[in-house]
Coordinates of C-alpha atoms and ligand atoms in Angstrom, one line a residue:
M1 CA -23.0 -13.9 19.4
S2 CA -20.6 -12.1 21.7
D3 CA -21.6 -9.4 24.0
Q4 CA -18.1 -8.0 24.1
P5 CA -17.3 -4.7 22.4
F6 CA -16.4 -4.9 18.7
V7 CA -12.7 -4.9 17.7
P8 CA -12.3 -3.5 14.2
L9 CA -9.5 -4.6 11.9
C10 CA -7.7 -1.3 11.2
V11 CA -9.3 2.1 12.0
P12 CA -7.8 5.6 12.1
S13 CA -6.3 7.3 15.1
L14 CA -7.5 10.9 15.1
S15 CA -6.4 12.4 18.4
G16 CA -3.9 14.9 17.1
N17 CA -4.4 18.3 15.6
E18 CA -7.0 17.1 13.0
S19 CA -10.0 19.0 14.3
R20 CA -7.9 22.2 15.0
Y21 CA -6.5 22.3 11.4
I22 CA -9.8 21.4 9.8
Q23 CA -11.4 24.2 11.7
Q24 CA -8.6 26.6 10.5
G25 CA -9.4 25.5 7.0
L26 CA -13.1 26.2 7.5
D27 CA -12.4 29.6 9.1
S28 CA -10.1 30.5 6.2
T29 CA -12.9 29.6 3.7
F30 CA -10.3 27.7 1.6
V31 CA -12.2 24.4 1.7
S32 CA -11.7 23.2 -1.8
S33 CA -8.7 22.2 -3.9
V34 CA -6.6 25.4 -3.4
G35 CA -5.3 26.4 -0.1
P36 CA -2.3 26.6 2.2
F37 CA -2.8 23.1 3.7
V38 CA -2.4 21.5 0.3
D39 CA 1.0 23.1 -0.2
Q40 CA 2.1 22.4 3.3
F41 CA 1.0 18.8 3.2
E42 CA 2.8 18.3 -0.1
Q43 CA 6.0 19.8 1.2
Q44 CA 6.0 18.0 4.5
F45 CA 5.1 14.7 2.9
A46 CA 8.0 15.0 0.4
Q47 CA 10.3 15.7 3.3
F48 CA 9.0 12.8 5.3
V49 CA 9.7 10.2 2.6
G50 CA 12.8 11.9 1.2
S51 CA 11.5 12.8 -2.2
R52 CA 12.0 16.1 -4.1
H53 CA 8.4 16.6 -5.1
A54 CA 5.0 15.5 -3.9
V55 CA 1.6 16.1 -5.6
A56 CA -1.6 15.5 -3.6
C57 CA -4.4 13.6 -5.2
S58 CA -8.0 12.6 -4.4
S59 CA -7.1 8.9 -3.9
G60 CA -4.3 6.4 -4.2
T61 CA -6.0 5.0 -7.2
A62 CA -6.0 8.5 -8.8
A63 CA -2.3 8.8 -8.0
L64 CA -1.6 5.5 -9.8
H65 CA -3.7 6.5 -12.8
V66 CA -1.8 9.7 -13.1
A67 CA 1.5 7.7 -12.8
M68 CA 0.4 5.7 -15.8
R69 CA -0.2 8.9 -17.8
L70 CA 3.2 10.4 -16.6
L71 CA 5.0 7.3 -18.1
D72 CA 2.9 7.4 -21.3
V73 CA 1.4 3.9 -20.6
G74 CA -1.2 3.3 -23.3
P75 CA -2.8 0.8 -25.6
G76 CA -0.3 -2.0 -26.7
D77 CA 1.9 -1.4 -23.7
E78 CA 2.5 -4.0 -21.0
V79 CA 2.9 -3.2 -17.3
L80 CA 4.2 -6.0 -15.0
V81 CA 2.4 -6.0 -11.7
P82 CA 2.1 -8.5 -8.9
T83 CA -1.0 -10.7 -8.8
L84 CA -1.1 -10.6 -5.0
T85 CA -2.3 -7.1 -4.3
F86 CA -5.4 -5.0 -4.0
I87 CA -7.3 -4.5 -7.2
A88 CA -6.4 -0.7 -7.3
S89 CA -2.9 -1.6 -8.3
A90 CA -4.0 -3.0 -11.6
N91 CA -7.1 -1.0 -12.5
P92 CA -5.2 2.1 -13.6
I93 CA -3.3 0.0 -16.1
A94 CA -6.7 -1.0 -17.6
Y95 CA -8.0 2.6 -17.5
E96 CA -5.2 3.4 -20.1
R97 CA -6.1 0.3 -22.2
A98 CA -2.7 -1.2 -21.5
T99 CA -2.1 -4.9 -20.6
P100 CA -1.3 -5.9 -17.1
V101 CA 1.1 -8.9 -16.9
F102 CA 0.6 -10.6 -13.5
I103 CA 3.7 -11.8 -11.7
D104 CA 3.7 -14.2 -8.9
A105 CA 4.6 -13.3 -5.3
E106 CA 7.8 -14.6 -3.7
P107 CA 7.6 -16.5 -0.4
R108 CA 10.1 -14.4 1.6
T109 CA 8.4 -11.0 1.6
W110 CA 5.1 -12.0 -0.2
N111 CA 5.8 -9.1 -2.6
L112 CA 6.4 -9.2 -6.4
D113 CA 8.8 -11.9 -7.4
C114 CA 11.6 -9.5 -8.5
P115 CA 14.0 -12.3 -9.7
A116 CA 11.2 -13.6 -12.0
V117 CA 10.8 -10.1 -13.4
I118 CA 14.6 -9.8 -14.0
D119 CA 14.5 -13.2 -15.8
E120 CA 11.6 -12.0 -18.0
I121 CA 13.4 -8.7 -18.9
L122 CA 16.6 -10.6 -19.7
R123 CA 14.7 -13.2 -21.7
R124 CA 13.0 -10.6 -23.8
A125 CA 16.3 -8.7 -24.3
A126 CA 18.0 -11.9 -25.6
A127 CA 15.1 -12.8 -27.9
G128 CA 14.6 -9.3 -29.2
I129 CA 11.0 -9.1 -27.8
K130 CA 9.5 -5.7 -26.9
Q131 CA 10.1 -4.9 -23.2
P132 CA 7.2 -3.9 -20.9
K133 CA 6.6 -0.2 -20.6
A134 CA 6.9 -0.3 -16.9
V135 CA 7.1 -2.5 -13.8
E136 CA 4.8 -1.6 -11.0
I137 CA 6.3 -2.6 -7.7
V138 CA 3.8 -2.9 -4.9
H139 CA 5.0 -2.9 -1.3
I140 CA 2.2 -4.9 0.3
L141 CA 1.1 -4.9 3.9
G142 CA 3.9 -2.6 5.1
H143 CA 6.9 -4.7 4.0
P144 CA 9.3 -3.3 1.3
A145 CA 9.8 -5.3 -1.9
D146 CA 13.3 -6.7 -2.5
M147 CA 13.8 -4.5 -5.5
A148 CA 17.5 -3.3 -5.5
E149 CA 18.7 -5.6 -8.3
L150 CA 15.6 -5.1 -10.4
V151 CA 16.3 -1.3 -10.4
D152 CA 19.6 -1.8 -12.2
V153 CA 18.1 -4.3 -14.7
C154 CA 15.2 -1.9 -15.5
D155 CA 17.6 1.0 -15.9
A156 CA 19.7 -1.0 -18.3
H157 CA 16.8 -2.0 -20.4
G158 CA 14.7 1.2 -20.4
V159 CA 11.9 -0.2 -18.3
A160 CA 10.3 2.5 -16.0
I161 CA 9.5 1.6 -12.4
I162 CA 6.3 2.8 -10.7
E163 CA 6.0 2.1 -7.0
D164 CA 2.6 1.4 -5.4
A165 CA 3.5 2.3 -1.8
A166 CA -0.1 2.7 -0.8
E167 CA 0.2 0.2 2.0
S168 CA 3.7 0.9 3.2
L169 CA 4.1 4.6 4.0
G170 CA 7.0 4.8 6.5
A171 CA 8.7 1.5 5.5
S172 CA 12.3 1.8 4.3
Y173 CA 15.5 -0.1 3.6
R174 CA 17.8 -0.8 6.5
S175 CA 20.8 -2.1 4.5
G176 CA 22.0 -2.9 1.0
P177 CA 22.1 -0.6 -2.1
L178 CA 18.8 1.1 -1.0
A179 CA 19.8 1.7 2.6
G180 CA 18.0 4.6 4.2
R181 CA 15.6 5.0 1.3
H182 CA 11.8 5.1 1.9
V183 CA 9.5 2.9 -0.3
G184 CA 7.9 5.0 -3.0
T185 CA 11.1 7.1 -3.7
I186 CA 13.1 4.6 -5.7
G187 CA 11.2 4.3 -9.0
R188 CA 10.4 7.2 -11.3
V189 CA 7.1 7.7 -9.7
G190 CA 5.8 6.6 -6.3
C191 CA 2.1 6.5 -5.2
F192 CA 0.6 6.6 -1.7
S193 CA -2.9 6.3 -0.3
F194 CA -4.6 8.0 2.6
N195 CA -7.8 5.9 2.6
G196 CA -9.4 5.3 5.9
N197 CA -7.7 2.0 6.6
K198 CA -4.2 3.0 5.8
I199 CA -1.6 3.9 8.4
M200 CA -2.5 7.6 8.1
T201 CA -5.6 9.0 6.5
T202 CA -7.2 12.1 5.0
G203 CA -10.6 10.4 4.8
G204 CA -9.7 9.7 1.2
G205 CA -6.7 10.9 -0.6
G206 CA -3.4 10.0 -2.2
M207 CA 0.1 11.4 -3.1
I208 CA 2.4 11.1 -6.1
V209 CA 6.1 11.5 -5.4
T210 CA 8.9 11.9 -7.8
D211 CA 12.4 13.5 -8.0
D212 CA 11.7 14.6 -11.5
E213 CA 10.5 18.2 -11.6
S214 CA 8.9 18.0 -15.0
L215 CA 6.9 14.9 -14.0
A216 CA 5.8 16.6 -10.8
R217 CA 4.6 19.7 -12.8
R218 CA 2.8 17.4 -15.3
A219 CA 1.2 15.5 -12.4
K220 CA -0.2 18.7 -11.0
H221 CA -1.4 19.7 -14.4
L222 CA -3.2 16.4 -15.1
T223 CA -4.9 16.4 -11.7
T224 CA -6.3 19.9 -12.3
Q225 CA -8.1 19.2 -15.6
A226 CA -4.9 20.0 -17.6
K227 CA -5.9 23.6 -17.6
L228 CA -3.3 26.1 -18.8
P229 CA -2.5 29.2 -16.7
G230 CA -4.7 32.3 -17.3
I231 CA -8.3 33.1 -17.1
E232 CA -9.3 31.5 -20.4
Y233 CA -10.4 27.9 -20.3
R234 CA -7.7 26.4 -22.3
H235 CA -6.6 22.8 -21.8
D236 CA -3.8 21.1 -23.7
E237 CA -4.7 17.4 -23.0
I238 CA -7.2 15.2 -21.3
G239 CA -7.0 15.8 -17.5
Y240 CA -8.8 14.9 -14.4
N241 CA -10.4 16.4 -11.3
Y242 CA -8.1 14.5 -9.0
R243 CA -7.0 17.2 -6.6
L244 CA -7.1 16.8 -2.8
T245 CA -9.2 19.4 -1.0
N246 CA -7.6 21.8 1.5
L247 CA -9.8 20.4 4.3
A248 CA -8.5 16.9 3.6
A249 CA -5.0 18.2 3.4
A250 CA -5.5 19.9 6.8
M251 CA -6.2 16.4 8.2
G252 CA -3.2 15.1 6.3
V253 CA -0.9 17.6 8.0
A254 CA -2.2 16.6 11.4
Q255 CA -1.8 12.9 10.6
L256 CA 1.7 13.3 9.2
E257 CA 2.8 14.9 12.5
Q258 CA 1.9 11.7 14.2
M259 CA 3.5 9.3 11.8
P260 CA 6.6 8.6 14.0
T261 CA 4.2 7.6 16.9
F262 CA 1.9 5.6 14.5
L263 CA 4.9 3.6 13.3
Q264 CA 6.1 3.0 16.8
R265 CA 2.7 1.7 17.9
K266 CA 2.3 -0.5 14.8
R267 CA 5.7 -2.1 15.4
K268 CA 4.9 -2.6 19.1
I269 CA 1.6 -4.4 18.2
A270 CA 3.4 -6.5 15.6
D271 CA 6.1 -7.4 18.1
R272 CA 3.7 -8.6 20.7
Y273 CA 1.7 -10.7 18.1
D274 CA 5.0 -12.1 16.7
R275 CA 6.1 -13.3 20.2
A276 CA 2.8 -14.9 21.0
L277 CA 1.8 -16.3 17.7
G278 CA 5.3 -17.5 16.7
Q279 CA 4.8 -20.2 19.3
L280 CA 1.6 -21.7 17.8
P281 CA 1.8 -24.7 15.5
G282 CA 1.2 -24.0 11.8
I283 CA 1.4 -20.2 12.1
T284 CA 3.8 -18.2 10.0
I285 CA 4.3 -14.7 11.4
P286 CA 4.6 -11.8 8.9
P287 CA 7.9 -11.4 6.9
S288 CA 10.5 -9.1 8.4
A289 CA 13.7 -9.3 6.2
D290 CA 16.9 -8.2 7.9
W291 CA 17.5 -5.6 5.2
A292 CA 14.1 -4.0 5.7
E293 CA 12.4 -1.6 8.1
P294 CA 8.8 -2.6 7.7
S295 CA 6.0 -0.2 8.7
C296 CA 3.9 -3.2 10.1
W297 CA 0.7 -1.6 8.5
L298 CA -1.6 -4.7 8.4
Y299 CA -0.6 -7.5 10.6
T300 CA -1.0 -10.7 8.5
I301 CA -0.2 -14.3 9.3
L302 CA -0.3 -17.5 7.4
I303 CA -2.2 -20.5 8.7
D304 CA -1.2 -24.0 7.7
A305 CA -4.6 -25.6 8.3
E306 CA -3.3 -29.1 8.8
R307 CA -0.9 -28.2 11.6
F308 CA -3.0 -25.5 13.2
G309 CA -6.2 -27.4 13.1
T310 CA -8.4 -24.7 11.5
D311 CA -8.1 -22.9 8.2
A312 CA -8.1 -19.1 7.7
R313 CA -11.8 -19.0 6.7
G314 CA -12.7 -21.1 9.8
L315 CA -10.8 -18.6 11.9
I316 CA -12.5 -15.6 10.4
A317 CA -15.9 -17.1 11.4
Q318 CA -14.6 -17.9 14.9
F319 CA -13.4 -14.3 15.3
E320 CA -16.6 -12.9 13.9
S321 CA -18.6 -14.8 16.6
E322 CA -16.4 -13.1 19.2
A323 CA -17.0 -9.6 17.7
I324 CA -13.5 -9.4 16.3
Q325 CA -13.0 -8.3 12.7
T326 CA -10.3 -10.2 10.6
R327 CA -9.8 -10.5 6.9
P328 CA -8.4 -12.8 4.3
L329 CA -5.7 -11.7 1.9
W330 CA -6.9 -10.7 -1.6
Q331 CA -7.9 -13.2 -4.2
P332 CA -5.0 -13.0 -6.7
L333 CA -5.8 -10.6 -9.5
H334 CA -5.4 -13.2 -12.3
R335 CA -8.5 -14.9 -10.7
Q336 CA -10.7 -11.8 -11.1
P337 CA -13.1 -12.0 -14.1
M338 CA -11.9 -8.9 -15.9
F339 CA -8.2 -10.0 -15.7
R340 CA -8.7 -13.7 -16.3
D341 CA -7.3 -13.6 -19.8
A342 CA -4.4 -11.3 -19.0
P343 CA -0.9 -12.8 -19.4
R344 CA 0.8 -14.0 -16.3
L345 CA 4.0 -15.5 -15.0
G346 CA 3.3 -18.2 -12.3
G347 CA 0.8 -17.5 -9.5
E348 CA 1.0 -20.5 -7.3
V349 CA 2.7 -18.8 -4.5
A350 CA 0.1 -16.0 -4.5
E351 CA -2.6 -18.5 -4.5
R352 CA -1.2 -20.3 -1.5
L353 CA -0.7 -17.0 0.4
A354 CA -4.3 -16.0 -0.5
A355 CA -5.6 -19.3 0.9
E356 CA -3.5 -19.1 4.1
G357 CA -3.4 -15.4 4.9
L358 CA -5.3 -13.8 7.7
S359 CA -5.1 -10.2 8.8
L360 CA -5.6 -9.5 12.5
P361 CA -6.8 -6.3 14.3
C362 CA -3.9 -3.8 14.4
S363 CA -5.3 -0.3 14.6
V364 CA -2.7 2.2 15.9
D365 CA -5.0 2.6 19.0
L366 CA -5.5 -1.1 19.6
T367 CA -5.3 -1.7 23.4
P368 CA -3.4 -4.5 25.1
E369 CA -6.8 -5.8 26.3
Q370 CA -8.1 -6.0 22.8
Q371 CA -4.9 -7.7 21.7
D372 CA -5.4 -10.2 24.6
R373 CA -8.8 -11.1 23.2
V374 CA -7.4 -11.7 19.7
L375 CA -4.6 -13.8 21.1
A376 CA -7.0 -15.8 23.3
V377 CA -9.0 -16.8 20.2
M378 CA -5.9 -17.9 18.4
E379 CA -4.6 -19.9 21.4
R380 CA -8.0 -21.5 21.9
C381 CA -8.2 -22.5 18.2
A382 CA -4.7 -23.9 18.4
G383 CA -6.0 -26.2 21.1
R384 CA -3.7 -24.7 23.7
L385 CA -4.5 -23.0 27.0
A386 CA -4.1 -19.2 27.0
A387 CA -1.8 -19.6 30.0
D388 CA 0.7 -21.6 27.9
A389 CA 1.8 -19.0 25.6
A390 CA 1.6 -16.0 28.0
Ligands
PLP1 C1 -5.4 1.2 -0.8 C2 -4.6 0.8 -1.9 C3 -4.6 1.5 -3.2 C4 -5.6 2.5 -3.5 O1 -5.7 3.6 -2.7 P1 -7.1 4.4 -2.6 O2 -6.7 5.6 -1.8 O3 -8.1 3.5 -1.8 O4 -7.6 4.7 -3.9 C5 -3.8 1.1 -4.2 N1 -2.9 0.1 -4.0 C6 -2.9 -0.7 -2.9 C7 -1.9 -1.8 -2.8 C8 -3.7 -0.3 -1.8 O5 -3.7 -1.1 -0.7

């Protein structure tokens, strides 16, 4: 065991106005799901990502669940979703008793294989097969999915797009048809998460964004028990208690103020890792397409065990013995027991990425010294001297 201080994978940075705003929330006695910080957070968030409307929720998962309801996803419907993502991308499809269809990842950005989705939609159109109700595009690890062409095909065939942008707040498109647009603002509904490990946090929370005013109004309605206005307890559909509290929103406002700094720091950390790790044999540094402006949320590399000398699981154990937290990528969702019988298209790329992926410490407040320690382990495991790559 190491006697060095622990380096966590990805923890929040809370040195802005968090405690001041939360104290204001306490002082105002608006601690629950109504209050000025909720409105302020929604407005400022919409402005930050460039969306007309934003509706705060209790989690990213809740946001995705509401998104399914907004698009009337229900029993008998199919939703195409990548197999290489966190489980919360797919569970809301199952909550509504719809069928997830798992799509492989593509090797360039590790996101949903959009050309495969286009082929599937065109194949169904030609054969007269019912189209999926929606495609859920997940922007994983901070890198935008290459979705421009898919948007047109979905439009032409009446397939709605939901974006799970939980991991990629702040990422956008640099060039091409989506130039200047933030992830989450392209489909009919976009969802974000403010869980503790995400680039900004409210402790727990999420956001739904949309340009469609009626969808935004319905989102707010569904998250507040679908209660009709007035003092009588009248509800016109099944709703949820999914609102974000004013205290959590106070924290959100403070975190959002720091997003430009957070993004800068994430990109700087990634840049330093890229330069050092790009030199090591058998290491693939994270994708960064020339048309994309990634947020660099969770710094993840691929390890070719044969060329590097150790596989991802071996490295995790090595890091653990040095008090450094690392993580593998997710097991593909088509491998999870409750989704084992779900239809899928491919999955081999996702399985390779899951076997080879390793996420390294990349908290916004990671120090150069902590990063040195991570790099030293990588260099030692690669059988090279630390001095070599410096
Ligand atoms: C974190 C995450 C979610 C869920 O967000 P919570 O706020 O934890 O409910 C959904 N999708 C992806 C891809 C995520 O990483």
